[in-house]
mmCIF file of C-alpha atoms in Angstrom:
data_model
loop_
_atom_site.group_PDB
_atom_site.id
_atom_site.type_symbol
_atom_site.label_atom_id
_atom_site.label_comp_id
_atom_site.label_asym_id
_atom_site.label_seq_id
_atom_site.Cartn_x
_atom_site.Cartn_y
_atom_site.Cartn_z
ATOM 1 C CA ALA A 1 66.139 -144.123 112.170
ATOM 2 C CA GLN A 2 63.497 -143.024 109.742
ATOM 3 C CA SER A 3 63.160 -139.394 108.743
ATOM 4 C CA VAL A 4 61.540 -137.310 106.037
ATOM 5 C CA THR A 5 62.442 -133.795 104.973
ATOM 6 C CA GLN A 6 60.078 -131.725 102.883
ATOM 7 C CA LEU A 7 61.782 -128.690 101.432
ATOM 8 C CA GLY A 8 59.547 -125.639 101.617
ATOM 9 C CA SER A 9 56.704 -125.320 104.098
ATOM 10 C CA HIS A 10 54.795 -123.261 101.512
ATOM 11 C CA VAL A 11 54.916 -123.517 97.718
ATOM 12 C CA SER A 12 53.018 -121.126 95.468
ATOM 13 C CA VAL A 13 52.373 -121.771 91.768
ATOM 14 C CA SER A 14 50.109 -120.263 89.152
ATOM 15 C CA GLU A 15 47.125 -122.172 87.857
ATOM 16 C CA GLY A 16 48.290 -124.262 84.884
ATOM 17 C CA ALA A 17 51.937 -124.251 85.971
ATOM 18 C CA LEU A 18 54.068 -127.221 86.988
ATOM 19 C CA VAL A 19 53.781 -128.378 90.581
ATOM 20 C CA LEU A 20 56.939 -129.721 92.234
ATOM 21 C CA LEU A 21 56.946 -130.687 95.906
ATOM 22 C CA ARG A 22 60.217 -132.015 97.267
ATOM 23 C CA CYS A 23 60.741 -134.921 99.623
ATOM 24 C CA ASN A 24 63.992 -136.470 100.830
ATOM 25 C CA TYR A 25 64.106 -139.418 103.163
ATOM 26 C CA SER A 26 66.390 -141.430 105.369
ATOM 27 C CA SER A 27 65.619 -145.057 106.044
ATOM 28 C CA SER A 28 67.422 -147.956 107.738
ATOM 29 C CA VAL A 29 65.391 -150.461 105.702
ATOM 30 C CA PRO A 30 64.433 -150.537 102.009
ATOM 31 C CA PRO A 31 62.065 -147.586 101.823
ATOM 32 C CA TYR A 32 58.386 -147.658 101.126
ATOM 33 C CA LEU A 33 57.285 -144.095 100.441
ATOM 34 C CA PHE A 34 53.940 -142.330 100.391
ATOM 35 C CA TRP A 35 52.419 -139.002 99.478
ATOM 36 C CA TYR A 36 49.222 -137.954 101.209
ATOM 37 C CA VAL A 37 47.039 -134.896 100.686
ATOM 38 C CA GLN A 38 45.034 -133.124 103.377
ATOM 39 C CA TYR A 39 42.293 -130.567 102.820
ATOM 40 C CA PRO A 40 41.440 -128.187 105.688
ATOM 41 C CA ASN A 41 40.051 -129.906 108.790
ATOM 42 C CA GLN A 42 39.998 -133.299 107.101
ATOM 43 C CA GLY A 43 41.914 -136.536 107.323
ATOM 44 C CA LEU A 44 44.667 -137.630 104.958
ATOM 45 C CA GLN A 45 44.035 -139.162 101.561
ATOM 46 C CA LEU A 46 46.618 -141.308 99.801
ATOM 47 C CA LEU A 47 47.880 -139.802 96.530
ATOM 48 C CA LEU A 48 50.409 -142.463 95.600
ATOM 49 C CA LYS A 49 52.908 -144.939 97.005
ATOM 50 C CA TYR A 50 56.239 -146.525 96.158
ATOM 51 C CA THR A 51 56.739 -150.088 97.366
ATOM 52 C CA SER A 52 59.859 -151.229 95.462
ATOM 53 C CA ALA A 53 58.251 -151.819 92.073
ATOM 54 C CA ALA A 54 58.361 -149.181 89.314
ATOM 55 C CA THR A 55 60.360 -146.094 90.256
ATOM 56 C CA LEU A 56 57.926 -143.741 88.516
ATOM 57 C CA VAL A 57 54.650 -143.918 90.352
ATOM 58 C CA LYS A 58 51.387 -142.473 89.093
ATOM 59 C CA GLY A 59 48.697 -141.452 91.524
ATOM 60 C CA ILE A 60 45.309 -139.848 91.650
ATOM 61 C CA ASN A 61 44.390 -136.381 90.365
ATOM 62 C CA GLY A 62 47.237 -136.346 87.813
ATOM 63 C CA PHE A 63 50.069 -136.500 90.347
ATOM 64 C CA GLU A 64 53.159 -138.638 89.982
ATOM 65 C CA ALA A 65 56.415 -139.152 91.850
ATOM 66 C CA GLU A 66 59.792 -140.607 91.002
ATOM 67 C CA PHE A 67 61.859 -142.654 93.431
ATOM 68 C CA LYS A 68 65.572 -141.886 93.117
ATOM 69 C CA LYS A 69 67.650 -144.065 95.399
ATOM 70 C CA SER A 70 70.931 -142.282 94.669
ATOM 71 C CA GLU A 71 69.403 -138.973 95.724
ATOM 72 C CA THR A 72 67.202 -140.449 98.496
ATOM 73 C CA SER A 73 64.353 -138.455 97.006
ATOM 74 C CA PHE A 74 60.698 -138.961 96.166
ATOM 75 C CA HIS A 75 59.530 -135.651 94.700
ATOM 76 C CA LEU A 76 55.877 -135.122 93.768
ATOM 77 C CA THR A 77 54.939 -133.482 90.468
ATOM 78 C CA LYS A 78 51.904 -132.492 88.456
ATOM 79 C CA PRO A 79 52.242 -130.970 84.976
ATOM 80 C CA SER A 80 49.436 -128.434 85.308
ATOM 81 C CA ALA A 81 48.130 -127.072 88.602
ATOM 82 C CA HIS A 82 44.428 -126.685 89.238
ATOM 83 C CA MET A 83 42.773 -124.532 91.866
ATOM 84 C CA SER A 84 41.442 -127.674 93.530
ATOM 85 C CA ASP A 85 45.037 -128.822 94.206
ATOM 86 C CA ALA A 86 45.399 -126.243 96.970
ATOM 87 C CA ALA A 87 45.969 -128.309 100.112
ATOM 88 C CA GLU A 88 48.611 -129.627 102.519
ATOM 89 C CA TYR A 89 50.819 -132.409 101.206
ATOM 90 C CA PHE A 90 52.720 -134.893 103.332
ATOM 91 C CA CYS A 91 55.500 -137.274 102.379
ATOM 92 C CA ALA A 92 55.948 -140.348 104.571
ATOM 93 C CA VAL A 93 58.268 -143.342 104.898
ATOM 94 C CA ARG A 94 57.442 -146.668 106.474
ATOM 95 C CA GLY A 95 58.723 -147.584 109.884
ATOM 96 C CA SER A 96 61.669 -149.880 110.404
ATOM 97 C CA GLY A 97 59.782 -152.314 112.621
ATOM 98 C CA GLY A 98 58.498 -154.687 109.995
ATOM 99 C CA GLY A 99 54.989 -153.699 109.067
ATOM 100 C CA ALA A 100 52.679 -152.093 111.576
ATOM 101 C CA ASP A 101 54.718 -149.598 113.536
ATOM 102 C CA GLY A 102 53.430 -146.485 111.826
ATOM 103 C CA LEU A 103 54.715 -144.083 109.234
ATOM 104 C CA THR A 104 57.197 -141.274 109.730
ATOM 105 C CA PHE A 105 55.872 -138.074 108.188
ATOM 106 C CA GLY A 106 57.503 -134.935 106.952
ATOM 107 C CA LYS A 107 56.279 -131.609 108.288
ATOM 108 C CA GLY A 108 54.163 -130.962 105.244
ATOM 109 C CA THR A 109 54.090 -128.511 102.348
ATOM 110 C CA HIS A 110 51.207 -126.123 101.921
ATOM 111 C CA LEU A 111 50.478 -125.752 98.198
ATOM 112 C CA ILE A 112 48.995 -122.418 97.150
ATOM 113 C CA ILE A 113 47.527 -121.994 93.679
ATOM 114 C CA GLN A 114 47.465 -118.472 92.276
ATOM 115 C CA PRO A 115 44.685 -117.717 89.753
ATOM 116 C CA ASP B 1 30.619 -147.928 102.889
ATOM 117 C CA GLY B 2 33.830 -149.047 104.548
ATOM 118 C CA GLY B 3 35.853 -146.486 106.393
ATOM 119 C CA ILE B 4 37.068 -144.950 109.622
ATOM 120 C CA THR B 5 34.933 -142.739 111.805
ATOM 121 C CA GLN B 6 36.140 -140.417 114.527
ATOM 122 C CA SER B 7 33.942 -138.651 116.981
ATOM 123 C CA PRO B 8 33.372 -135.974 117.894
ATOM 124 C CA LYS B 9 34.733 -133.700 115.182
ATOM 125 C CA TYR B 10 35.304 -130.863 117.658
ATOM 126 C CA LEU B 11 35.872 -131.276 121.389
ATOM 127 C CA PHE B 12 36.340 -128.674 124.076
ATOM 128 C CA ARG B 13 37.520 -129.506 127.571
ATOM 129 C CA LYS B 14 38.707 -127.697 130.632
ATOM 130 C CA GLU B 15 42.311 -127.996 131.708
ATOM 131 C CA GLY B 16 42.880 -130.931 134.047
ATOM 132 C CA GLN B 17 40.084 -133.106 132.665
ATOM 133 C CA ASN B 18 40.622 -136.434 130.961
ATOM 134 C CA VAL B 19 38.939 -136.808 127.589
ATOM 135 C CA THR B 20 38.417 -139.833 125.324
ATOM 136 C CA LEU B 21 38.450 -139.661 121.535
ATOM 137 C CA SER B 22 36.621 -142.345 119.607
ATOM 138 C CA CYS B 23 37.923 -144.222 116.557
ATOM 139 C CA GLU B 24 35.969 -146.973 114.823
ATOM 140 C CA GLN B 25 36.742 -148.797 111.566
ATOM 141 C CA ASN B 26 34.759 -151.292 109.509
ATOM 142 C CA LEU B 27 37.562 -152.141 107.094
ATOM 143 C CA ASN B 28 38.459 -155.335 108.970
ATOM 144 C CA HIS B 29 41.977 -153.978 109.450
ATOM 145 C CA ASP B 30 44.164 -155.496 112.139
ATOM 146 C CA ALA B 31 46.414 -152.494 112.780
ATOM 147 C CA MET B 32 45.273 -149.131 114.110
ATOM 148 C CA TYR B 33 47.143 -145.934 114.898
ATOM 149 C CA TRP B 34 46.777 -142.576 116.613
ATOM 150 C CA TYR B 35 48.630 -139.501 115.391
ATOM 151 C CA ARG B 36 48.784 -135.975 116.680
ATOM 152 C CA GLN B 37 49.028 -133.069 114.226
ATOM 153 C CA ASP B 38 50.233 -129.602 115.152
ATOM 154 C CA PRO B 39 50.692 -126.719 112.696
ATOM 155 C CA GLY B 40 54.032 -127.016 110.923
ATOM 156 C CA GLN B 41 54.904 -130.245 112.742
ATOM 157 C CA GLY B 42 53.496 -132.914 110.493
ATOM 158 C CA LEU B 43 52.009 -135.998 112.115
ATOM 159 C CA ARG B 44 53.550 -137.667 115.138
ATOM 160 C CA LEU B 45 52.709 -141.192 116.259
ATOM 161 C CA ILE B 46 51.144 -141.539 119.707
ATOM 162 C CA TYR B 47 50.189 -145.233 119.951
ATOM 163 C CA TYR B 48 49.625 -148.141 117.620
ATOM 164 C CA SER B 49 48.059 -151.565 117.883
ATOM 165 C CA GLN B 50 48.640 -154.571 115.660
ATOM 166 C CA ILE B 51 46.110 -156.914 117.266
ATOM 167 C CA VAL B 52 43.347 -156.884 119.832
ATOM 168 C CA ASN B 53 44.482 -156.483 123.450
ATOM 169 C CA ASP B 54 47.958 -155.365 122.410
ATOM 170 C CA PHE B 55 49.345 -151.893 121.742
ATOM 171 C CA GLN B 56 52.686 -150.124 121.587
ATOM 172 C CA LYS B 57 53.875 -146.639 122.437
ATOM 173 C CA GLY B 58 54.809 -144.360 119.609
ATOM 174 C CA ASP B 59 57.073 -141.345 119.653
ATOM 175 C CA ILE B 60 54.945 -139.112 121.909
ATOM 176 C CA ALA B 61 52.931 -141.441 124.174
ATOM 177 C CA GLU B 62 53.408 -139.510 127.416
ATOM 178 C CA GLY B 63 50.099 -138.191 128.752
ATOM 179 C CA TYR B 64 48.005 -140.497 126.555
ATOM 180 C CA SER B 65 46.470 -143.936 127.005
ATOM 181 C CA VAL B 66 44.667 -146.362 124.692
ATOM 182 C CA SER B 67 42.775 -149.636 124.737
ATOM 183 C CA ARG B 68 42.046 -152.224 122.060
ATOM 184 C CA GLU B 69 39.286 -154.480 123.324
ATOM 185 C CA LYS B 70 37.690 -154.920 119.908
ATOM 186 C CA LYS B 71 39.227 -155.124 116.450
ATOM 187 C CA GLU B 72 37.048 -152.273 115.209
ATOM 188 C CA SER B 73 37.717 -149.819 118.007
ATOM 189 C CA PHE B 74 40.815 -147.989 119.281
ATOM 190 C CA PRO B 75 39.860 -145.150 121.664
ATOM 191 C CA LEU B 76 42.447 -142.615 122.797
ATOM 192 C CA THR B 77 42.325 -140.968 126.210
ATOM 193 C CA VAL B 78 44.080 -137.648 126.646
ATOM 194 C CA THR B 79 44.898 -137.428 130.327
ATOM 195 C CA SER B 80 45.514 -134.441 132.545
ATOM 196 C CA ALA B 81 49.219 -135.363 132.442
ATOM 197 C CA GLN B 82 49.455 -134.255 128.818
ATOM 198 C CA LYS B 83 50.971 -130.794 129.079
ATOM 199 C CA ASN B 84 49.757 -129.368 125.786
ATOM 200 C CA PRO B 85 46.773 -131.377 124.558
ATOM 201 C CA THR B 86 45.261 -128.859 122.142
ATOM 202 C CA ALA B 87 45.805 -130.388 118.682
ATOM 203 C CA PHE B 88 44.220 -132.208 115.761
ATOM 204 C CA TYR B 89 44.088 -135.969 116.368
ATOM 205 C CA LEU B 90 44.003 -138.464 113.518
ATOM 206 C CA CYS B 91 43.219 -142.159 113.685
ATOM 207 C CA ALA B 92 44.361 -144.554 110.963
ATOM 208 C CA SER B 93 44.225 -148.239 110.162
ATOM 209 C CA SER B 94 45.977 -150.714 107.881
ATOM 210 C CA VAL B 95 45.999 -154.339 106.867
ATOM 211 C CA ALA B 96 48.524 -156.313 108.915
ATOM 212 C CA GLY B 97 51.914 -156.188 107.211
ATOM 213 C CA ASN B 98 50.785 -153.518 104.736
ATOM 214 C CA TYR B 99 52.257 -150.067 105.131
ATOM 215 C CA GLU B 100 49.451 -148.138 103.461
ATOM 216 C CA GLN B 101 47.323 -146.428 106.073
ATOM 217 C CA PHE B 102 43.754 -145.193 105.801
ATOM 218 C CA PHE B 103 42.823 -142.146 107.840
ATOM 219 C CA GLY B 104 39.731 -140.963 109.630
ATOM 220 C CA PRO B 105 38.463 -137.363 109.402
ATOM 221 C CA GLY B 106 40.111 -136.306 112.667
ATOM 222 C CA THR B 107 39.056 -134.742 115.971
ATOM 223 C CA ARG B 108 40.092 -131.212 116.898
ATOM 224 C CA LEU B 109 40.615 -130.997 120.643
ATOM 225 C CA THR B 110 40.795 -127.631 122.328
ATOM 226 C CA VAL B 111 41.624 -127.407 126.013
ATOM 227 C CA LEU B 112 40.503 -124.186 127.630
#
């Protein structure tokens, strides 16, 4: 069964500091992994994705994530936080049904940026 | 501009009433999905459809129904059997066989 664990429902960092959001997954098939961002009362926007190519994935807005199979992790990082990064972030893993059976999401991490 | 539209953005209904949420996409995607979002719970899959006139139950389908009569449209009905329908509902779509999903702006349903 697919599952995603995001450590920390809330993460607070100072503006300009490193952002690290943690994601661990469990998957019965080779994992495809995603990070999405959600601003208040909006839909989800894709930040980046891992689909079995390069293990270090670069996304939009300066974010990147590294796939580590041995640790079953896909943590999201950004070297320098900006006020506009304040949002909810979701990690997701593909379903095991072969393509169109939905994603399994973590419960989300609310990123707070302190001025 | 290609994308997914959901309407209305906010919806209020009395307890015991059925309500239908609209989802339309012009991305020419074959697969469409409905998710429910509750605070601190992430997104949970309600129903999904890979092709017209076919759909599958997700993890929390009880109290919901869908139809897929057109490729572009995947409406969700929240029935009176759904015990706790107040939530944020998100529709998504993807190319067949591609795991990346594109999301609509969501509908916030409040049952009074």
